[in-house]
Short mmCIF file of C-alpha atoms and ligand atoms in Angstrom, two decimals:
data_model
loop_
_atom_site.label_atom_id
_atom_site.label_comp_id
_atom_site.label_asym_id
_atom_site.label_seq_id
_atom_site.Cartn_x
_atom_site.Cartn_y
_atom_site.Cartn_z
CA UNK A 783 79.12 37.00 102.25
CA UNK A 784 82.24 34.86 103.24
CA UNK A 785 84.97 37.58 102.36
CA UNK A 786 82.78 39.96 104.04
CA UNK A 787 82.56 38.35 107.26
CA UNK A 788 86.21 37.68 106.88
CA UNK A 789 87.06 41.41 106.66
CA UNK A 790 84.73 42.41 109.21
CA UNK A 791 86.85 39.25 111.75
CA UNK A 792 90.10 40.87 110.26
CA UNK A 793 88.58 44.30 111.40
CA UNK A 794 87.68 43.53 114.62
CA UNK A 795 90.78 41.86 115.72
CA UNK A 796 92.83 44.73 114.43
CA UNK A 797 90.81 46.71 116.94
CA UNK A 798 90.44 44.63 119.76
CA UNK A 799 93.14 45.86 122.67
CA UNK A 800 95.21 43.63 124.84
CA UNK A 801 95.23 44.55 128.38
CA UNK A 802 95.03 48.58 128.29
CA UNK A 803 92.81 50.05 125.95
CA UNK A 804 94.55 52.68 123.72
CA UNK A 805 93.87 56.47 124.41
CA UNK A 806 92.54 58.37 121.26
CA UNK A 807 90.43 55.49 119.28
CA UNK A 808 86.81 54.94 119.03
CA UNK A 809 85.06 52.14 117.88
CA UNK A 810 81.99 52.78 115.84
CA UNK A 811 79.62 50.27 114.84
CA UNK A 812 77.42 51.50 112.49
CA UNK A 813 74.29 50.53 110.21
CA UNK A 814 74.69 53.97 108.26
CA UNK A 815 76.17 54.06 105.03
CA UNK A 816 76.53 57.64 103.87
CA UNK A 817 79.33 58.59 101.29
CA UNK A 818 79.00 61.87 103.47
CA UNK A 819 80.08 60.37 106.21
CA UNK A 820 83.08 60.11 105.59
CA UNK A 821 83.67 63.64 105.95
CA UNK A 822 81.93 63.66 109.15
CA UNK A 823 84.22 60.85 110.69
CA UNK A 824 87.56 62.76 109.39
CA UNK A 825 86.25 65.94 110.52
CA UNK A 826 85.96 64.59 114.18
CA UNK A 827 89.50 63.09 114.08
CA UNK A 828 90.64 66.26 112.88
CA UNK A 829 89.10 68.38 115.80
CA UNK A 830 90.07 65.52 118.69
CA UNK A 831 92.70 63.39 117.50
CA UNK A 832 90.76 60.31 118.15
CA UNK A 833 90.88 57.54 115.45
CA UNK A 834 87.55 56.26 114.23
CA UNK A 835 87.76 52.22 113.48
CA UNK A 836 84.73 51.46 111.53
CA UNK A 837 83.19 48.13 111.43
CA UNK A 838 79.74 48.99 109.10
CA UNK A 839 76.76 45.66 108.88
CA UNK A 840 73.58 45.57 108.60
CA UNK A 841 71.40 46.76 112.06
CA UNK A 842 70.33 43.42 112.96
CA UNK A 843 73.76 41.84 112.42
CA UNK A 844 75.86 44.35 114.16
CA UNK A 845 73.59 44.23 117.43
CA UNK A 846 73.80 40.27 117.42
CA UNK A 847 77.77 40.56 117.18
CA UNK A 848 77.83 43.18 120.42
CA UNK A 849 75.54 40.72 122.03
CA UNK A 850 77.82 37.75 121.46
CA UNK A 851 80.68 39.50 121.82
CA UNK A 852 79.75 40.10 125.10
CA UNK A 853 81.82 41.91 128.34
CA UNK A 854 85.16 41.81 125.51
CA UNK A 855 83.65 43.90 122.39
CA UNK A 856 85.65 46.19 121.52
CA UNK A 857 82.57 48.62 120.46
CA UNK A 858 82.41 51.89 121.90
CA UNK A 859 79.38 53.48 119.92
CA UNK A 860 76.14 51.75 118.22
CA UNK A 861 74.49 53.98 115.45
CA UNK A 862 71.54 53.12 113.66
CA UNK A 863 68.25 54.25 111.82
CA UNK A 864 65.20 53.96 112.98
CA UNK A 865 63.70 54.31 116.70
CA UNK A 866 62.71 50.66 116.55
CA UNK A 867 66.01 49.94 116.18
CA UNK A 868 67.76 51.78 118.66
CA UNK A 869 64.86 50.64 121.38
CA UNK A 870 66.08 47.66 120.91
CA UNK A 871 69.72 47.88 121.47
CA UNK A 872 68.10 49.07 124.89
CA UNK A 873 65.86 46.47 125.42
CA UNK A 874 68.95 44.22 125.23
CA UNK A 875 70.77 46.41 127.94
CA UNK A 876 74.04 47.49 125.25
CA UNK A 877 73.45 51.03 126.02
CA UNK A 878 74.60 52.73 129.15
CA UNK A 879 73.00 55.66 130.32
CA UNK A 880 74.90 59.62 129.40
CA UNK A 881 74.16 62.00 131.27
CA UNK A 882 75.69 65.09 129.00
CA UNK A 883 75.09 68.96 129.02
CA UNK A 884 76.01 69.02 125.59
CA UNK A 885 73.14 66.82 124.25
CA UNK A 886 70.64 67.64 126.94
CA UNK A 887 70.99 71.28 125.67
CA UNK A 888 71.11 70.48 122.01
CA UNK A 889 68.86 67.37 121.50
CA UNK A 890 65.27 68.52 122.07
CA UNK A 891 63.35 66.31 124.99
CA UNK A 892 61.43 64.18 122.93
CA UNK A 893 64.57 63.41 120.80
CA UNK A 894 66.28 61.65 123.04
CA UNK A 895 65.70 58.84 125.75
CA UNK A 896 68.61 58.41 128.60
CA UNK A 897 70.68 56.09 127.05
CA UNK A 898 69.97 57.08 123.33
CA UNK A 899 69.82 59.92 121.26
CA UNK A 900 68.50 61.17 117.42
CA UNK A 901 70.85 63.02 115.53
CA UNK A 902 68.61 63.36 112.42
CA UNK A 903 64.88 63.43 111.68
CA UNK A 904 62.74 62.14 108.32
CA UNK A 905 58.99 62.21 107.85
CA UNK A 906 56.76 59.33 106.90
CA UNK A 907 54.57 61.36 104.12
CA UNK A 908 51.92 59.93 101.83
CA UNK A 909 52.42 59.85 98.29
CA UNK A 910 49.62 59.57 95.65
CA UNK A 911 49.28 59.56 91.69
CA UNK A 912 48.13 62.83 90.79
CA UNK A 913 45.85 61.20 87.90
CA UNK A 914 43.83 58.98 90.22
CA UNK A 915 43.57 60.04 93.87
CA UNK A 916 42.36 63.65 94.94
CA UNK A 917 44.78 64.97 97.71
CA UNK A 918 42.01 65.83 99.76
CA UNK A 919 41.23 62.25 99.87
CA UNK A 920 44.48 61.22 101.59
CA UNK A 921 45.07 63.66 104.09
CA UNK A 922 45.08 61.89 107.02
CA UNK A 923 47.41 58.52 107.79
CA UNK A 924 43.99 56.97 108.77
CA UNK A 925 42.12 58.16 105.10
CA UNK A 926 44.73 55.02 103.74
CA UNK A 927 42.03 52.74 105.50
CA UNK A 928 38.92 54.68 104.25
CA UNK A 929 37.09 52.10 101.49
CA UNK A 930 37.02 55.30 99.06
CA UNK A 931 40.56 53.64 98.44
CA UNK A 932 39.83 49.97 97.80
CA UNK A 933 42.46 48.54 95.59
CA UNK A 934 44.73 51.76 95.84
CA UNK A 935 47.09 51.65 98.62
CA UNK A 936 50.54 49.64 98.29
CA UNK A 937 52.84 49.21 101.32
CA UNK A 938 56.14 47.25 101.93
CA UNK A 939 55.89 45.15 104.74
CA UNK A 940 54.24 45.60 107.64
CA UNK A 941 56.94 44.24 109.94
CA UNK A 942 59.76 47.14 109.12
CA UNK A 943 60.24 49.35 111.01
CA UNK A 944 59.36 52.09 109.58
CA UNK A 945 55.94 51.06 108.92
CA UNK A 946 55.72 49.42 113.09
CA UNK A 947 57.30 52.97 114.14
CA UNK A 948 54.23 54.56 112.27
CA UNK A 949 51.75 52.30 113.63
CA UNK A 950 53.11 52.40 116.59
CA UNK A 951 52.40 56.23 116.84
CA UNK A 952 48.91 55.47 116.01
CA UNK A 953 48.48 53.31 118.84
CA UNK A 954 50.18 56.17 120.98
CA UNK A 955 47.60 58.86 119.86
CA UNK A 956 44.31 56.91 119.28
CA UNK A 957 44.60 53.81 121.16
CA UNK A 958 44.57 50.14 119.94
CA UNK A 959 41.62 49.50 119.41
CA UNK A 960 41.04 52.64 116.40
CA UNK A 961 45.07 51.80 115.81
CA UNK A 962 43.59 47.75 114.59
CA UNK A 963 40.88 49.59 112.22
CA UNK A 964 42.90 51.63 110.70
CA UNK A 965 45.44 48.55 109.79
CA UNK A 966 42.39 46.12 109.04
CA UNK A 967 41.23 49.28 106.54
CA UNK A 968 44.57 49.60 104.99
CA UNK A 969 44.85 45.55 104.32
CA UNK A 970 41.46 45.73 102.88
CA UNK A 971 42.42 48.43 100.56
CA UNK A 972 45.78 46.85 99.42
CA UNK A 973 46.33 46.78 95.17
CA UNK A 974 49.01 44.45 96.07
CA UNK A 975 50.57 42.15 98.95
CA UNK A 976 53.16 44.22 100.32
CA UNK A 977 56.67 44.18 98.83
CA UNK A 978 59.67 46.05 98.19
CA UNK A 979 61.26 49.46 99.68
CA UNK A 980 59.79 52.57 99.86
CA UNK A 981 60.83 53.80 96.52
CA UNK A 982 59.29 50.82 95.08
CA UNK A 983 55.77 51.89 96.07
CA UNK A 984 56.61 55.56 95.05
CA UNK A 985 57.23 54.19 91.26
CA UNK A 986 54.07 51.77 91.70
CA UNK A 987 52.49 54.92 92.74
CA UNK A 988 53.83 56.95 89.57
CA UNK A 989 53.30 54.03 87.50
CA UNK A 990 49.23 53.64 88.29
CA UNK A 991 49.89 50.07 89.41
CA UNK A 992 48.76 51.73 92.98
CA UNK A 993 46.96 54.89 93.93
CA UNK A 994 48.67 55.86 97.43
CA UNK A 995 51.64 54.86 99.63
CA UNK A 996 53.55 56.24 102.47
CA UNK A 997 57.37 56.90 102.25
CA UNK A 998 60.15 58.26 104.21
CA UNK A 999 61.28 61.76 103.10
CA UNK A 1000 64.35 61.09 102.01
CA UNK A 1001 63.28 58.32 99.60
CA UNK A 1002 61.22 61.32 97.90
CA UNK A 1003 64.07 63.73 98.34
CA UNK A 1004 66.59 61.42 96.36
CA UNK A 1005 64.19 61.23 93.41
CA UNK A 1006 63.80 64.97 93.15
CA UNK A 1007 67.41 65.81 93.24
CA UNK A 1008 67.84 62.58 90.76
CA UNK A 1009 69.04 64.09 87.46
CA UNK A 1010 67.72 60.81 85.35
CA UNK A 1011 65.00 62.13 83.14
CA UNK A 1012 63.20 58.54 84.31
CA UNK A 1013 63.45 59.49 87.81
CA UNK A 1014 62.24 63.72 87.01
CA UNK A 1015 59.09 61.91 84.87
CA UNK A 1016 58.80 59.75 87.62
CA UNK A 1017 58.06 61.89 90.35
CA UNK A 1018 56.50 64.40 88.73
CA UNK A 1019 53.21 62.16 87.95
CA UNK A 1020 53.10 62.35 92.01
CA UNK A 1021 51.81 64.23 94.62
CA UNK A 1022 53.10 64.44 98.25
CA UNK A 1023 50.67 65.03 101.26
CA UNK A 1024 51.94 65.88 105.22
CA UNK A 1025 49.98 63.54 106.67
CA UNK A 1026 47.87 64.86 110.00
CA UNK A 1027 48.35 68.38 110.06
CA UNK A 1028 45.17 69.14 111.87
CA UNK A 1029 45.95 66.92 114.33
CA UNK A 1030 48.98 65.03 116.26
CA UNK A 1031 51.53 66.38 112.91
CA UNK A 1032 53.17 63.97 110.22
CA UNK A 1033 54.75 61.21 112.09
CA UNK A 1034 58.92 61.11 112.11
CA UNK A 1035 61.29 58.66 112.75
CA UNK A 1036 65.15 59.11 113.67
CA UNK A 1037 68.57 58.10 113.19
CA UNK A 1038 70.35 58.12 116.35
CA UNK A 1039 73.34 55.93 118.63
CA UNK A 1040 74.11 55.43 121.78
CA UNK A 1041 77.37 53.97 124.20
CA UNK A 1042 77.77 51.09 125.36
CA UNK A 1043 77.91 49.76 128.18
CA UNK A 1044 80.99 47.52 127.73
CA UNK A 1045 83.08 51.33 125.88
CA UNK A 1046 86.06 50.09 126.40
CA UNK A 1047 86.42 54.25 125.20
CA UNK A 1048 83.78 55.52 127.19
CA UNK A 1049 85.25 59.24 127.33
CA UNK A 1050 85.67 59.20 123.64
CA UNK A 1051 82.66 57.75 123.24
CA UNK A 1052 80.97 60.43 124.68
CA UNK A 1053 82.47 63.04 123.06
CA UNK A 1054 81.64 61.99 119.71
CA UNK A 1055 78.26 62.14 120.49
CA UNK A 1056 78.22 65.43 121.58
CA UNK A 1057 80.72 65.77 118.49
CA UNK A 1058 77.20 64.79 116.60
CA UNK A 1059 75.18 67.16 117.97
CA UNK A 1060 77.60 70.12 116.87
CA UNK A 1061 76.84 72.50 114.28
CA UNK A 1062 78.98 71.07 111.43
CA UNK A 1063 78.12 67.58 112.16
CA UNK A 1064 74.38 68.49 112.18
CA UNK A 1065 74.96 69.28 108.73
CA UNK A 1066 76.44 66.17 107.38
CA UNK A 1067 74.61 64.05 109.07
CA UNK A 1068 71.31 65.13 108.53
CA UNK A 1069 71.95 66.24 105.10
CA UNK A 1070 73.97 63.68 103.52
CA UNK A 1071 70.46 61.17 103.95
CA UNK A 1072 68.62 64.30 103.12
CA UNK A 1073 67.05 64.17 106.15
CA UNK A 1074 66.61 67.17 108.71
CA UNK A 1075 68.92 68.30 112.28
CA UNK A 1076 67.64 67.33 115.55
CA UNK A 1077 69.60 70.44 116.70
CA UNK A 1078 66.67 73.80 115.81
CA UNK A 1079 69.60 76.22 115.51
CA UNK A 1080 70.95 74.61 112.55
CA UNK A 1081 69.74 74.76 109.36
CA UNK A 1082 70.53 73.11 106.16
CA UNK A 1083 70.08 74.50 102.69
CA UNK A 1084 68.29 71.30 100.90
CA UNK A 1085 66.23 72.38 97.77
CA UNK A 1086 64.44 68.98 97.36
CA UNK A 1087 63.38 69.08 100.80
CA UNK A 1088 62.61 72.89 100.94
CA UNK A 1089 60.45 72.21 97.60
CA UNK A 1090 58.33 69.93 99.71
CA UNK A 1091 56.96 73.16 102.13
CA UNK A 1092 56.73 73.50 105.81
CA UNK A 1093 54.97 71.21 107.71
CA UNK A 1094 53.95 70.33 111.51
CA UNK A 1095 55.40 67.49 112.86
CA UNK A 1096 54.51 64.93 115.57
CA UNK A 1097 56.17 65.37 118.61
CA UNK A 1098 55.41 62.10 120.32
CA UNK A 1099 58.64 61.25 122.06
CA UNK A 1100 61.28 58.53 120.56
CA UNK A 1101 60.91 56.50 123.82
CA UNK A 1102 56.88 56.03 122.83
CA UNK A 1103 57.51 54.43 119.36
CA UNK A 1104 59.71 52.23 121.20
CA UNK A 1105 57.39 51.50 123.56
CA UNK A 1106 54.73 50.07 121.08
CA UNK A 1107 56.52 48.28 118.64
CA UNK A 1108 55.11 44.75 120.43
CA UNK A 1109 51.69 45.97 120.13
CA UNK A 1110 52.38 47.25 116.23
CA UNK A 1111 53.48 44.03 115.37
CA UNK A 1112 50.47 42.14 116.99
CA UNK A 1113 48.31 44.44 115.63
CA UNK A 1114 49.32 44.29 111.79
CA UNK A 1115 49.53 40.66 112.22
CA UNK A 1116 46.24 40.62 113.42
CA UNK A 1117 45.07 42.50 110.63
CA UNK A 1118 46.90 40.17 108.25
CA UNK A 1119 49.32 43.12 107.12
CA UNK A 1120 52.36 40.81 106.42
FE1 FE B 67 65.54 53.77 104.62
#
């Protein structure tokens, strides 16, 4: 932890500018860590001649370092996972607004808020053991709370934000009041306290050890392009149900960025966002997570995905999840959801 903070010191000084701020440099911080993003950040140089210095930390460390680095950080871009997330490097006034014909044109509506935009979209899909739960059963993000399930579902915890961006959806489509039951249903139909990632629950799931759990695409994805004949047996002995397709859609989350306000490289800044919104950086970015383009004109050959069919998805705005992560959290606390 020491030698890392060191480095990331080291990094940041080699970066920071005294008095004019050098033409052709960006300065990403980012809480993505592709290996395909590499290719995406050497591509862009290529095509610009701007220099990408990286400084990469977890979300929640990187937005307390452009916080207390104040009017002098030397950060030009923020990127990040999660709409949670990004709301609230707004919240904390880092971003400044872009007003861009690129991404306005490119970046559906609901994609994108003023100051922030999604460059890549996963699904939140329920996953159940093929031996013990019918699919018709869990079709529904609100079936998880239905006592036919007692002693079936596992979660991690209810204060990611994965699982507050979901419930926070819920609140946007039913209200809080139906948003509480269905958390209050879920807690009473736990097989477990909460605990672990995603692909923890899927190999509880595949195990037995719980019935039904809800993961991000990509999580799924991973394990069905995994070659390991423990990962092929694994996810075989599941199932995987788009949750809400007669109604509001399967529920997404993004990854986005945004610029902030303090750029000292505003203009480049800018530019690699649109740069993000291109055709061949659709591509990388979306598919190196094995998630999906926010751009509809590009597509991306992904088999595991593909394998998984079409489905509808929720087109609830980013800004909304953002808007009800407060009331999430209250809610699943209320409902003891730890
Ligand atoms: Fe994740």
């Amino acid at each position: 932890m020491k030698l890392k903070s060191a480095l990331i010191a080291a990094a940041v000084a080699a970066m920071s500018h005294t008095g004019v701020a050098e033409e052709n440099v960006l300065n990403l911080y980012s809480a993505r860590h592709y290996q395909t993003d590499e290719a995406l950040y050497a591509n862009f140089t290529q095509q610009t001649g701007i220099k990408i210095n990286r400084i990469e930390g977890k979300e929640d460390e990187l937005l307390e370092r452009i916080k207390n680095e104040g009017a002098n950080s030397p950060a030009d871009v923020f990127l990040t996972v999660d709409a949670a997330r990004l709301a609230k490097a707004h919240e904390l006034n880092l971003f400044a607004p872009v007003a861009s014909k690129v991404l306005e044109s490119r970046i559906p509506a609901h994609l994108r808020t003023e100051d922030w935009f999604s460059f890549s979209t996963r699904a939140r899909v329920i996953v159940y053991n093929k031996g013990s739960v019918k699919p018709e059963d869990v079709q529904n993000y609100a079936d998880l709370a239905d006592p036919k399930l007692k002693g079936k579902f596992c979660s991690r915890s209810g204060s990611h934000p994965y699982n507050l961006s979901l419930m926070a959806s819920i609140i946007a489509h039913h209200g809080e009041a139906k948003a509480e039951e269905v958390a209050r249903g879920m807690v009473a139909n736990f097989a477990r306290a909460p605990k672990g990632g995603d692909t923890d629950q899927i190999k509880a799931v595949a195990a037995g050890e719980c019935g039904v759990a809800i993961s991000n695409t990509y999580y799924v994805a991973r394990l069905l392009r995994s070659t390991k004949p423990e990962d092929q047996k694994l996810i075989s002995s599941v199932g995987i149900v788009w949750p809400d397709q007669k109604a509001n859609g399967t529920h997404i989350n993004v990854s986005g960025g945004g610029v902030l306000r303090t750029a000292p490289h505003r203009a480049a800044a800018v530019k690699f966002l649109e740069y993000l919104a291109s055709d061949q950086a659709q591509v990388y970015f979306a598919d190196g997570n094995n998630e999906w383009p926010v751009v509809e004109s590009v597509k991306v050959a992904n088999p595991a995905l593909e394998s998984l069919g079409k489905f509808k998805a929720d087109k609830l705005p980013v800004k909304n999840l953002a808007m009800y992560q407060t009331k999430a959290q209250i809610i699943f606390d209320r409902a003891g959801f730890k």
